[in-house]
PDB file of C-alpha atoms and ligand atoms in Angstrom:
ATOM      1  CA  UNK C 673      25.803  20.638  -9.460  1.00 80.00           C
ATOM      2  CA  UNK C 674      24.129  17.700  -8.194  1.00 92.00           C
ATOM      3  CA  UNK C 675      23.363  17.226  -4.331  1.00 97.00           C
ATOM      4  CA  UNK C 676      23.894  14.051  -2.724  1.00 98.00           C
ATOM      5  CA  UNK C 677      23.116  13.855   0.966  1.00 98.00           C
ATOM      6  CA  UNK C 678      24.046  10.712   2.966  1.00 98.00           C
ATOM      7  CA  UNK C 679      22.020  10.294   6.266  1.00 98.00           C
ATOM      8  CA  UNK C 680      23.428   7.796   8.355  1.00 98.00           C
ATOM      9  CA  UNK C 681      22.260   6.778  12.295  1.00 97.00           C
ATOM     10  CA  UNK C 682      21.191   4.084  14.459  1.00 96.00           C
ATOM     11  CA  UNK C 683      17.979   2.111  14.775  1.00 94.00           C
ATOM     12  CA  UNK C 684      15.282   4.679  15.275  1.00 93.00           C
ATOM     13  CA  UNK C 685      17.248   7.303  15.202  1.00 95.00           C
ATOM     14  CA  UNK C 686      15.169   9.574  13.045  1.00 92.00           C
ATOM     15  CA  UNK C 687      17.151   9.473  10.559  1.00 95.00           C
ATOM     16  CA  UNK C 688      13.927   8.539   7.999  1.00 94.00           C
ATOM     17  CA  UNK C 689      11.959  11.247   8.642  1.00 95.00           C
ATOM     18  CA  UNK C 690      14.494  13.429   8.072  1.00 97.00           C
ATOM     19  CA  UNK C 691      15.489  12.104   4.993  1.00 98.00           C
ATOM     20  CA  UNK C 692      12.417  12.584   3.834  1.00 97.00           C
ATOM     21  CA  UNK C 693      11.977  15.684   4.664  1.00 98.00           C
ATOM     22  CA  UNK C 694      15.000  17.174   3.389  1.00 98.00           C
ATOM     23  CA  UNK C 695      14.257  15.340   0.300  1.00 98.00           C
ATOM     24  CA  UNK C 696      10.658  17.428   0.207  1.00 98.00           C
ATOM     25  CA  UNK C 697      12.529  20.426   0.634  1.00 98.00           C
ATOM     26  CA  UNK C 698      15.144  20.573  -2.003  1.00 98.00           C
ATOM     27  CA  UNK C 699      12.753  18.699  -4.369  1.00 97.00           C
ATOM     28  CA  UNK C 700      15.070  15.682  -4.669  1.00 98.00           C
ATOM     29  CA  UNK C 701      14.462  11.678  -4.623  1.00 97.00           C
ATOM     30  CA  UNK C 702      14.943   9.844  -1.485  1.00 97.00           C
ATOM     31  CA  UNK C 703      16.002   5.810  -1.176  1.00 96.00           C
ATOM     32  CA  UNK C 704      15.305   4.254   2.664  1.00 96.00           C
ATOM     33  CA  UNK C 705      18.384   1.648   2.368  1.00 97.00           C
ATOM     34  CA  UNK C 706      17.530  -0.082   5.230  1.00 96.00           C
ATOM     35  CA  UNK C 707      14.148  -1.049   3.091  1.00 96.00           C
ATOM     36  CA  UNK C 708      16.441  -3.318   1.020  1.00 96.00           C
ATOM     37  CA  UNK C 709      17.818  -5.307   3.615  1.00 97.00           C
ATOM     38  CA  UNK C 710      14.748  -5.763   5.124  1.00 96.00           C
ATOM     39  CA  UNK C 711      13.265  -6.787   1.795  1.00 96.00           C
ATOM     40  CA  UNK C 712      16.041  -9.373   1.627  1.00 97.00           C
ATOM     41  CA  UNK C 713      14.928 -10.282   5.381  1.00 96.00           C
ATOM     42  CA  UNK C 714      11.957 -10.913   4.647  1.00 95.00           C
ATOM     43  CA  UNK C 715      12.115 -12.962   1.018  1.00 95.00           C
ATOM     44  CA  UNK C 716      14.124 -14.939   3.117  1.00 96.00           C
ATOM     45  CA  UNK C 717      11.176 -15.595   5.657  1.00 95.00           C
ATOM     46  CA  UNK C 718       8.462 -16.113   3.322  1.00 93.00           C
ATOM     47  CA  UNK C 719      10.377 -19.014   1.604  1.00 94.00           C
ATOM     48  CA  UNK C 720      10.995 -20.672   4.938  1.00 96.00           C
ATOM     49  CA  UNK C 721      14.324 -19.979   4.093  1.00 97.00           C
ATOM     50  CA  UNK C 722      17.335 -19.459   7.256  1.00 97.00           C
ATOM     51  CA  UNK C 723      18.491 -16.076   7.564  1.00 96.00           C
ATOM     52  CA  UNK C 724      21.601 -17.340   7.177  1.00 95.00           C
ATOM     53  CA  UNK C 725      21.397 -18.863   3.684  1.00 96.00           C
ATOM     54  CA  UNK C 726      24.053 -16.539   1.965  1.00 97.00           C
ATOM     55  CA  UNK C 727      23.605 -18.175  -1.562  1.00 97.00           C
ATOM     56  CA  UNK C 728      19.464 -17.444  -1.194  1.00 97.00           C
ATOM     57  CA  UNK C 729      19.960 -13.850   0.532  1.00 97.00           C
ATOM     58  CA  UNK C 730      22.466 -12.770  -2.173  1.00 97.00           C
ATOM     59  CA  UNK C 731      19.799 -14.209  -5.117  1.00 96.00           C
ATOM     60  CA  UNK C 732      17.162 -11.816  -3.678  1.00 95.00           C
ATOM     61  CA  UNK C 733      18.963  -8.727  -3.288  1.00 96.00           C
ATOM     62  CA  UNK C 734      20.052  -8.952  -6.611  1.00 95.00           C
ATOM     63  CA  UNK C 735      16.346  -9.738  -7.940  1.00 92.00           C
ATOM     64  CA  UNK C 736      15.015  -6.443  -5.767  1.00 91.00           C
ATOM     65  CA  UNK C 737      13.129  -3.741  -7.627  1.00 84.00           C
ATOM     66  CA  UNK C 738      12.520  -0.856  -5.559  1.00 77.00           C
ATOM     67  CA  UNK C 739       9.106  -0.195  -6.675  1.00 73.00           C
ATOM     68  CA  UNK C 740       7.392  -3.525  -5.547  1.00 73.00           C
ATOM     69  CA  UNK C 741       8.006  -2.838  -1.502  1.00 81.00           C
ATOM     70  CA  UNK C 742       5.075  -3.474   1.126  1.00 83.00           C
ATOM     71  CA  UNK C 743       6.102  -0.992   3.239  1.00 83.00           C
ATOM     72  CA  UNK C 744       4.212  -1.884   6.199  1.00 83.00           C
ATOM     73  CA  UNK C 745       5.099  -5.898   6.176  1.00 86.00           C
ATOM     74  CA  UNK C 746       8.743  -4.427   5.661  1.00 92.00           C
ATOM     75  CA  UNK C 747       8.538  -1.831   9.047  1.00 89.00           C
ATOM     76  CA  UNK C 748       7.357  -4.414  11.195  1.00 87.00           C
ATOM     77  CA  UNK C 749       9.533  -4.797  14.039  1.00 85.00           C
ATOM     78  CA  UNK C 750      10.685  -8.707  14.101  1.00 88.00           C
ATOM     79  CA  UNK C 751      11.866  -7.298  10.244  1.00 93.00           C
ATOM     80  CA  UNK C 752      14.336  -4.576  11.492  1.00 92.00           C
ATOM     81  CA  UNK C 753      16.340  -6.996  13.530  1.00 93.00           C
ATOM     82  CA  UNK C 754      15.803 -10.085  10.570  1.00 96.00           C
ATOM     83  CA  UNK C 755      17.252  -7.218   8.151  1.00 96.00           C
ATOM     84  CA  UNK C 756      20.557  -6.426  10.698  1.00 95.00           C
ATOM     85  CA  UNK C 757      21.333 -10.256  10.909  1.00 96.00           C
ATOM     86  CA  UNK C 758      21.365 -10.734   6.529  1.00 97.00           C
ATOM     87  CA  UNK C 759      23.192  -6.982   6.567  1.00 97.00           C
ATOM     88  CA  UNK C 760      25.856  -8.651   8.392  1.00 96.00           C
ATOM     89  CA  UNK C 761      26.789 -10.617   5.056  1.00 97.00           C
ATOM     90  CA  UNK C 762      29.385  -8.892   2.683  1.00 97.00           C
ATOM     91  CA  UNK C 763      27.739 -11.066  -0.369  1.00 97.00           C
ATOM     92  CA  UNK C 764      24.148  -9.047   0.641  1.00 97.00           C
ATOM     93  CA  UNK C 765      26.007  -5.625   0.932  1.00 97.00           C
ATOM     94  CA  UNK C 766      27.785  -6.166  -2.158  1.00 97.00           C
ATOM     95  CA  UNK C 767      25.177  -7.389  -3.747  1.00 97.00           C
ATOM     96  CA  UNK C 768      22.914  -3.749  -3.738  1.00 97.00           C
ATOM     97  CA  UNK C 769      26.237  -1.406  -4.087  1.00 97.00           C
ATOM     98  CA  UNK C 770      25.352  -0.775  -7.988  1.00 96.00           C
ATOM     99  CA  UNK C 771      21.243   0.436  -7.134  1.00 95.00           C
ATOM    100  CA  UNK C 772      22.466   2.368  -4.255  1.00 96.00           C
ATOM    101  CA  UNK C 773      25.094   4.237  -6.401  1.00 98.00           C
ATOM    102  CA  UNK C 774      23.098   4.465  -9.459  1.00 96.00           C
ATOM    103  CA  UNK C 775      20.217   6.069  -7.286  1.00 96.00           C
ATOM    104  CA  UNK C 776      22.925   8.869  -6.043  1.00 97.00           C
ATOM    105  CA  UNK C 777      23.868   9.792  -9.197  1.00 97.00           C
ATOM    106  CA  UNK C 778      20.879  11.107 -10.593  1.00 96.00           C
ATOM    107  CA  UNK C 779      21.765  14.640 -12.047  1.00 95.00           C
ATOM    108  CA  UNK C 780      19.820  16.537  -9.994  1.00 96.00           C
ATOM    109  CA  UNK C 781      21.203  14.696  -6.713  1.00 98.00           C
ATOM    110  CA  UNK C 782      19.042  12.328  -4.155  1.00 98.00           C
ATOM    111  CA  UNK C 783      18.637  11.608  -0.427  1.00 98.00           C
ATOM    112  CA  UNK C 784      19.874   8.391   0.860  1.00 98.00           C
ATOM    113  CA  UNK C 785      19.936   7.273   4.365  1.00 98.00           C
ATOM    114  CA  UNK C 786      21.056   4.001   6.260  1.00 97.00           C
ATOM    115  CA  UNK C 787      24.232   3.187   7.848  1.00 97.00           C
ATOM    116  CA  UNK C 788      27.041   2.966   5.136  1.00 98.00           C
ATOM    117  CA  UNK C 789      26.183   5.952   3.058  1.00 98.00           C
ATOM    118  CA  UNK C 790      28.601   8.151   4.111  1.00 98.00           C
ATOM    119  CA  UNK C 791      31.292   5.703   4.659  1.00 97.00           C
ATOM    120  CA  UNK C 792      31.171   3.500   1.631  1.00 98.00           C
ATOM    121  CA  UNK C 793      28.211   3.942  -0.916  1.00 98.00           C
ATOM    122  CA  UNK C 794      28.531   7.883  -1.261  1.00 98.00           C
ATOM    123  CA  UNK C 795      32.062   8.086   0.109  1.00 98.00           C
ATOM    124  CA  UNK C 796      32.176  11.753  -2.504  1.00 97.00           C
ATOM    125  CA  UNK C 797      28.653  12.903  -1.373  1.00 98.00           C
ATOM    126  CA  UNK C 798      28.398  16.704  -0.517  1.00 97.00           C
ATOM    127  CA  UNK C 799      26.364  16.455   2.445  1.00 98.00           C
ATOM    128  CA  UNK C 800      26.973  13.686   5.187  1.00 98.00           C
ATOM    129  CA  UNK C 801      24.752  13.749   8.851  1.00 98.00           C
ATOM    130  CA  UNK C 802      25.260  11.210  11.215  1.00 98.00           C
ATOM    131  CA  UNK C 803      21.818  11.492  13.200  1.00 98.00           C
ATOM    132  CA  UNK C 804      21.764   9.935  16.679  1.00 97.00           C
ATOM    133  CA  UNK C 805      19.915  10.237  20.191  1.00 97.00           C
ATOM    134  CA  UNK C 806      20.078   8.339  23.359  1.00 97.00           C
ATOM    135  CA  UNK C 807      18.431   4.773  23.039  1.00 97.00           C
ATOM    136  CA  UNK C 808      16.082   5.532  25.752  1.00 97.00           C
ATOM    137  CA  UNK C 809      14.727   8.376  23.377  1.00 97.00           C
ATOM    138  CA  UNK C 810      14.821   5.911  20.345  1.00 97.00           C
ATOM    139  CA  UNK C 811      13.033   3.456  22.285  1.00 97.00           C
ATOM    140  CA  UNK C 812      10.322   5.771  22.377  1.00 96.00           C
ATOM    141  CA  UNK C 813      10.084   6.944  19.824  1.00 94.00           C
ATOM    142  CA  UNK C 814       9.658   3.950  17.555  1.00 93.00           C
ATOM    143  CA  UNK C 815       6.876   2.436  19.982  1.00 94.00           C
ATOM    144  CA  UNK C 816       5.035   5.681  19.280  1.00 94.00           C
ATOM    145  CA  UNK C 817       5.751   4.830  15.866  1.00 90.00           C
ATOM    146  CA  UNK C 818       5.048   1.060  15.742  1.00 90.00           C
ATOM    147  CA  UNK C 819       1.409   2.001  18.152  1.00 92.00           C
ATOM    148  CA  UNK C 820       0.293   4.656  15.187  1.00 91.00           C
ATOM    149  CA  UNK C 821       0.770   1.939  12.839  1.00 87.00           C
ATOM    150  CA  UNK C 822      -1.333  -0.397  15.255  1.00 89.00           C
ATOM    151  CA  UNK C 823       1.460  -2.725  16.204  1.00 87.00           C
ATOM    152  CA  UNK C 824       2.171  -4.037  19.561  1.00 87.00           C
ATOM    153  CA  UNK C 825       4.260  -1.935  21.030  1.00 87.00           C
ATOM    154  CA  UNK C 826       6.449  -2.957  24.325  1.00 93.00           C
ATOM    155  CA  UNK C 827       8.419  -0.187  24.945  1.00 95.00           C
ATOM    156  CA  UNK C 828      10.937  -2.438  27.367  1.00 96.00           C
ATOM    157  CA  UNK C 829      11.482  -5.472  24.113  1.00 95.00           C
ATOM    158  CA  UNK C 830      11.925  -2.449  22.034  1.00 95.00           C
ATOM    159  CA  UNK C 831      14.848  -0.543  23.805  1.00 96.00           C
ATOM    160  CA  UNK C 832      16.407  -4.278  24.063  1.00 96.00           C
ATOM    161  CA  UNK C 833      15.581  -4.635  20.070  1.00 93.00           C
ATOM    162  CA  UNK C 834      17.240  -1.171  19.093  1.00 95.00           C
ATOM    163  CA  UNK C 835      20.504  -1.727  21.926  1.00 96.00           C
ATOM    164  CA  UNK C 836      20.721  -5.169  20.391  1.00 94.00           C
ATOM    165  CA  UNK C 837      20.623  -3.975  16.696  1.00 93.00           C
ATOM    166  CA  UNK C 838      22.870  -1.034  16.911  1.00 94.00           C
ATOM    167  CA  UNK C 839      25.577  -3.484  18.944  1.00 95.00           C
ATOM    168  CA  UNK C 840      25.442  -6.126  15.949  1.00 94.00           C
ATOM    169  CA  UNK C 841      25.423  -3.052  13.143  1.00 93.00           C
ATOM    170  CA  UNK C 842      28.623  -1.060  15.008  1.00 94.00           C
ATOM    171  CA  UNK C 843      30.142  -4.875  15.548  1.00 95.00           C
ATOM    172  CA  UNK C 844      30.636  -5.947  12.253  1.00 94.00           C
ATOM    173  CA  UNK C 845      33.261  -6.557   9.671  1.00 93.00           C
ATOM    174  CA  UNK C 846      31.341  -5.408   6.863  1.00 94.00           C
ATOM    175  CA  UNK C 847      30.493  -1.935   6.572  1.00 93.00           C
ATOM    176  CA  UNK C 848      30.065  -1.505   9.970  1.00 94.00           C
ATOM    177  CA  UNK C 849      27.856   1.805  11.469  1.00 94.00           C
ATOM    178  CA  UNK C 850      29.708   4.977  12.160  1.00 95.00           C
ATOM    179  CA  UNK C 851      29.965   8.291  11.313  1.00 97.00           C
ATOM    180  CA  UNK C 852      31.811   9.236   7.882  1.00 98.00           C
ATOM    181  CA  UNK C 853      35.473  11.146   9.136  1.00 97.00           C
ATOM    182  CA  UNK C 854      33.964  14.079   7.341  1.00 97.00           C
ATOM    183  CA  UNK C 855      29.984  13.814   8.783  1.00 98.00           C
ATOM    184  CA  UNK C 856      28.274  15.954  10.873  1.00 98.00           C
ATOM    185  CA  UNK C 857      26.851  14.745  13.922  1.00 98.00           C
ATOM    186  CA  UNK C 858      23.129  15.665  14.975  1.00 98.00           C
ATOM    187  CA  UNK C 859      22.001  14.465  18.345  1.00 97.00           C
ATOM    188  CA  UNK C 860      18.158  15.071  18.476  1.00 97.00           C
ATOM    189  CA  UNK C 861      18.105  13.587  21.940  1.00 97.00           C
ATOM    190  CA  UNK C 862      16.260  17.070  22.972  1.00 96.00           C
ATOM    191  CA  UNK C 863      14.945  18.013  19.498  1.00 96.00           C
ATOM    192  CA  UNK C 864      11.106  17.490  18.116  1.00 94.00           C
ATOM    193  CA  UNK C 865      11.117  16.465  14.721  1.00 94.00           C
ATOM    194  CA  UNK C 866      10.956  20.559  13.521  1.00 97.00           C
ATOM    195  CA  UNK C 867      13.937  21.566  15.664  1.00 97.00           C
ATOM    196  CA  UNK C 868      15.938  18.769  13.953  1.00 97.00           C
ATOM    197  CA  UNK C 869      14.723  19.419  10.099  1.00 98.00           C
ATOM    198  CA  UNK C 870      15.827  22.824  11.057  1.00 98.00           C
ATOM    199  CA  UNK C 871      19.166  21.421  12.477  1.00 98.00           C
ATOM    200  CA  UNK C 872      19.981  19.153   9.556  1.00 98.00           C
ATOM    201  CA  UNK C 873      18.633  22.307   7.000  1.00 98.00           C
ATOM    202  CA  UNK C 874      21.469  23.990   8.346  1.00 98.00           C
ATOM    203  CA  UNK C 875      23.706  21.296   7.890  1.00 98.00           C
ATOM    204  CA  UNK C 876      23.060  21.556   4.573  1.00 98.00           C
ATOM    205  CA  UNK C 877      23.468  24.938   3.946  1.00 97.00           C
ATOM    206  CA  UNK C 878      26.762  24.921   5.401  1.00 96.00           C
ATOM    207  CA  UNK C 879      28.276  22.382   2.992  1.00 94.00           C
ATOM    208  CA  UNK C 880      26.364  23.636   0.144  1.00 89.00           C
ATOM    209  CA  UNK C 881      28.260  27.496   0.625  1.00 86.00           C
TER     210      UNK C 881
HETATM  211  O1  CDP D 985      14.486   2.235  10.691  1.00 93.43           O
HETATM  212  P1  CDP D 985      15.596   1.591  11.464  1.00 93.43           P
HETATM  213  O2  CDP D 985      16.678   2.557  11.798  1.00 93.43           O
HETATM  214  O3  CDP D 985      15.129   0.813  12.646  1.00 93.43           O
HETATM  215  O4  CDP D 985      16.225   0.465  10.524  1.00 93.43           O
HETATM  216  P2  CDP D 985      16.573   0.491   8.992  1.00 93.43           P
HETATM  217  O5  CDP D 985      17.293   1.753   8.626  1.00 93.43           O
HETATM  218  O6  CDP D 985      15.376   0.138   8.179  1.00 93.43           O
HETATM  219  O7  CDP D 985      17.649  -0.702   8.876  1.00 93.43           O
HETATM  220  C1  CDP D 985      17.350  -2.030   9.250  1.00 93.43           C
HETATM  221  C2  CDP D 985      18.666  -2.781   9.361  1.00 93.43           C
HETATM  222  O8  CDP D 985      19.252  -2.854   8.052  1.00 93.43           O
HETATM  223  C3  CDP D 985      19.736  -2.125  10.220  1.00 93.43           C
HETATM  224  O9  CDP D 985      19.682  -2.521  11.576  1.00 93.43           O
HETATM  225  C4  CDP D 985      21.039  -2.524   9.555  1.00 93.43           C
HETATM  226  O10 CDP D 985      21.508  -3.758  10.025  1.00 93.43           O
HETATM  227  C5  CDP D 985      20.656  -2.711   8.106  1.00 93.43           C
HETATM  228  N1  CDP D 985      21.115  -1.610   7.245  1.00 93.43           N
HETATM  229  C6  CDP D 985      22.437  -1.607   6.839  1.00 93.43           C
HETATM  230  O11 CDP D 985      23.210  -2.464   7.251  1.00 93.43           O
HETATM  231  N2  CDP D 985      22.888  -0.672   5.971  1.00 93.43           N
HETATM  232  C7  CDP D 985      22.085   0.285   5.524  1.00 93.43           C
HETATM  233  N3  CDP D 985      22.557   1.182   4.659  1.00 93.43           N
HETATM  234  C8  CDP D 985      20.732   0.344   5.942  1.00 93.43           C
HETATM  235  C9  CDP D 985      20.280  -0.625   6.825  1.00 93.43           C
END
């Protein structure tokens, strides 16, 4: 049977690594959602375009392929907060429904995370987590994050960035960020990255029984 697993969180909540890494572990594919909305963001900025040109964002996300990403132009910061304001649009979100759901129903199952997969793109999936931690800890963490990759990193703009981001994603009409009825929520406030793979393992197990 195949086995779907919807990851949903905040900004920076974690919720990427540990996609991936359950996605290592039970051998299955894994789609970063929030990758398309930042792609969207940031066709949007290399045309000169507004972020708020609805007819241009909705163009792009239908033209995305998910193999021709640059990863690292996409995880910049200013593109996180560009990607919340055109993932505000119900055209956009509408718009990459069909990829999402044709990802998730590969036989074997996939990994998806972002903030609507438990709520409306995988409303049937067997596994939902809602990962969280305090924005202070978020904060942190993606300055450590943004620093590895050798990006400024101001851990003050930052905790404004992800408070800002998760107020405009919990905010609005469309699709809006929150846990699933049925989720399970993981707070890895106090949990390293092992603890929590461990965590959302068991998580899994549970559902899968
Ligand atoms: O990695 P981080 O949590 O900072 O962000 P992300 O998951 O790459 O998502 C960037 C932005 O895309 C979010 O702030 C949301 O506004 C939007 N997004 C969304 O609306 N729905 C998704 N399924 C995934 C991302």
């Amino acid at each position: 049977m195949s086995l779907v697993i919807a990851i949903d969180g905040p900004a920076a909540s974690g919720k990427g690594t540990l996609a991936r890494r359950l996605a290592a572990h039970y051998r299955l594919p894994h789609l970063d959602t929030g990758l398309l909305y930042r792609a969207v963001a940031s066709a949007l900025l290399d045309e000169g375009l507004p972020l708020d040109d609805v007819a241009a964002a909705v163009a792009s996300a239908r033209g995305l392929s998910l193999t021709d990403f640059d990863e690292s132009r996409l995880r910049a910061r200013d593109m996180g907060e560009a990607a919340s304001v055109v993932a505000a649009m119900p055209a956009v979100r509408a718009a990459l429904i069909d990829m999402q759901r044709g990802f998730a129903a590969r036989p074997e199952g996939a990994v998806l995370d972002g903030r609507d997969i438990g709520t409306v793109i995988c409303p049937d999936a067997r596994v939902k987590i809602f990962v969280t931690a305090a924005p202070e800890t978020r904060a942190t963490r993606r300055a450590l994050e943004l620093a590895g990759r050798g990006e400024e990193a101001d851990y003050a703009a930052i905790l404004e960035d992800v408070k800002k981001r998760d107020a405009r994603d919990s905010a609005r009409n469309a699709a809006p960020l929150r846990p699933a009825d049925d989720a399970v929520t993981l707070d890895t406030t106090e949990l390293d990255i092992e603890e929590a793979f461990t965590a959302a393992r068991g998580i899994v197990e549970k559902a899968r029984r």
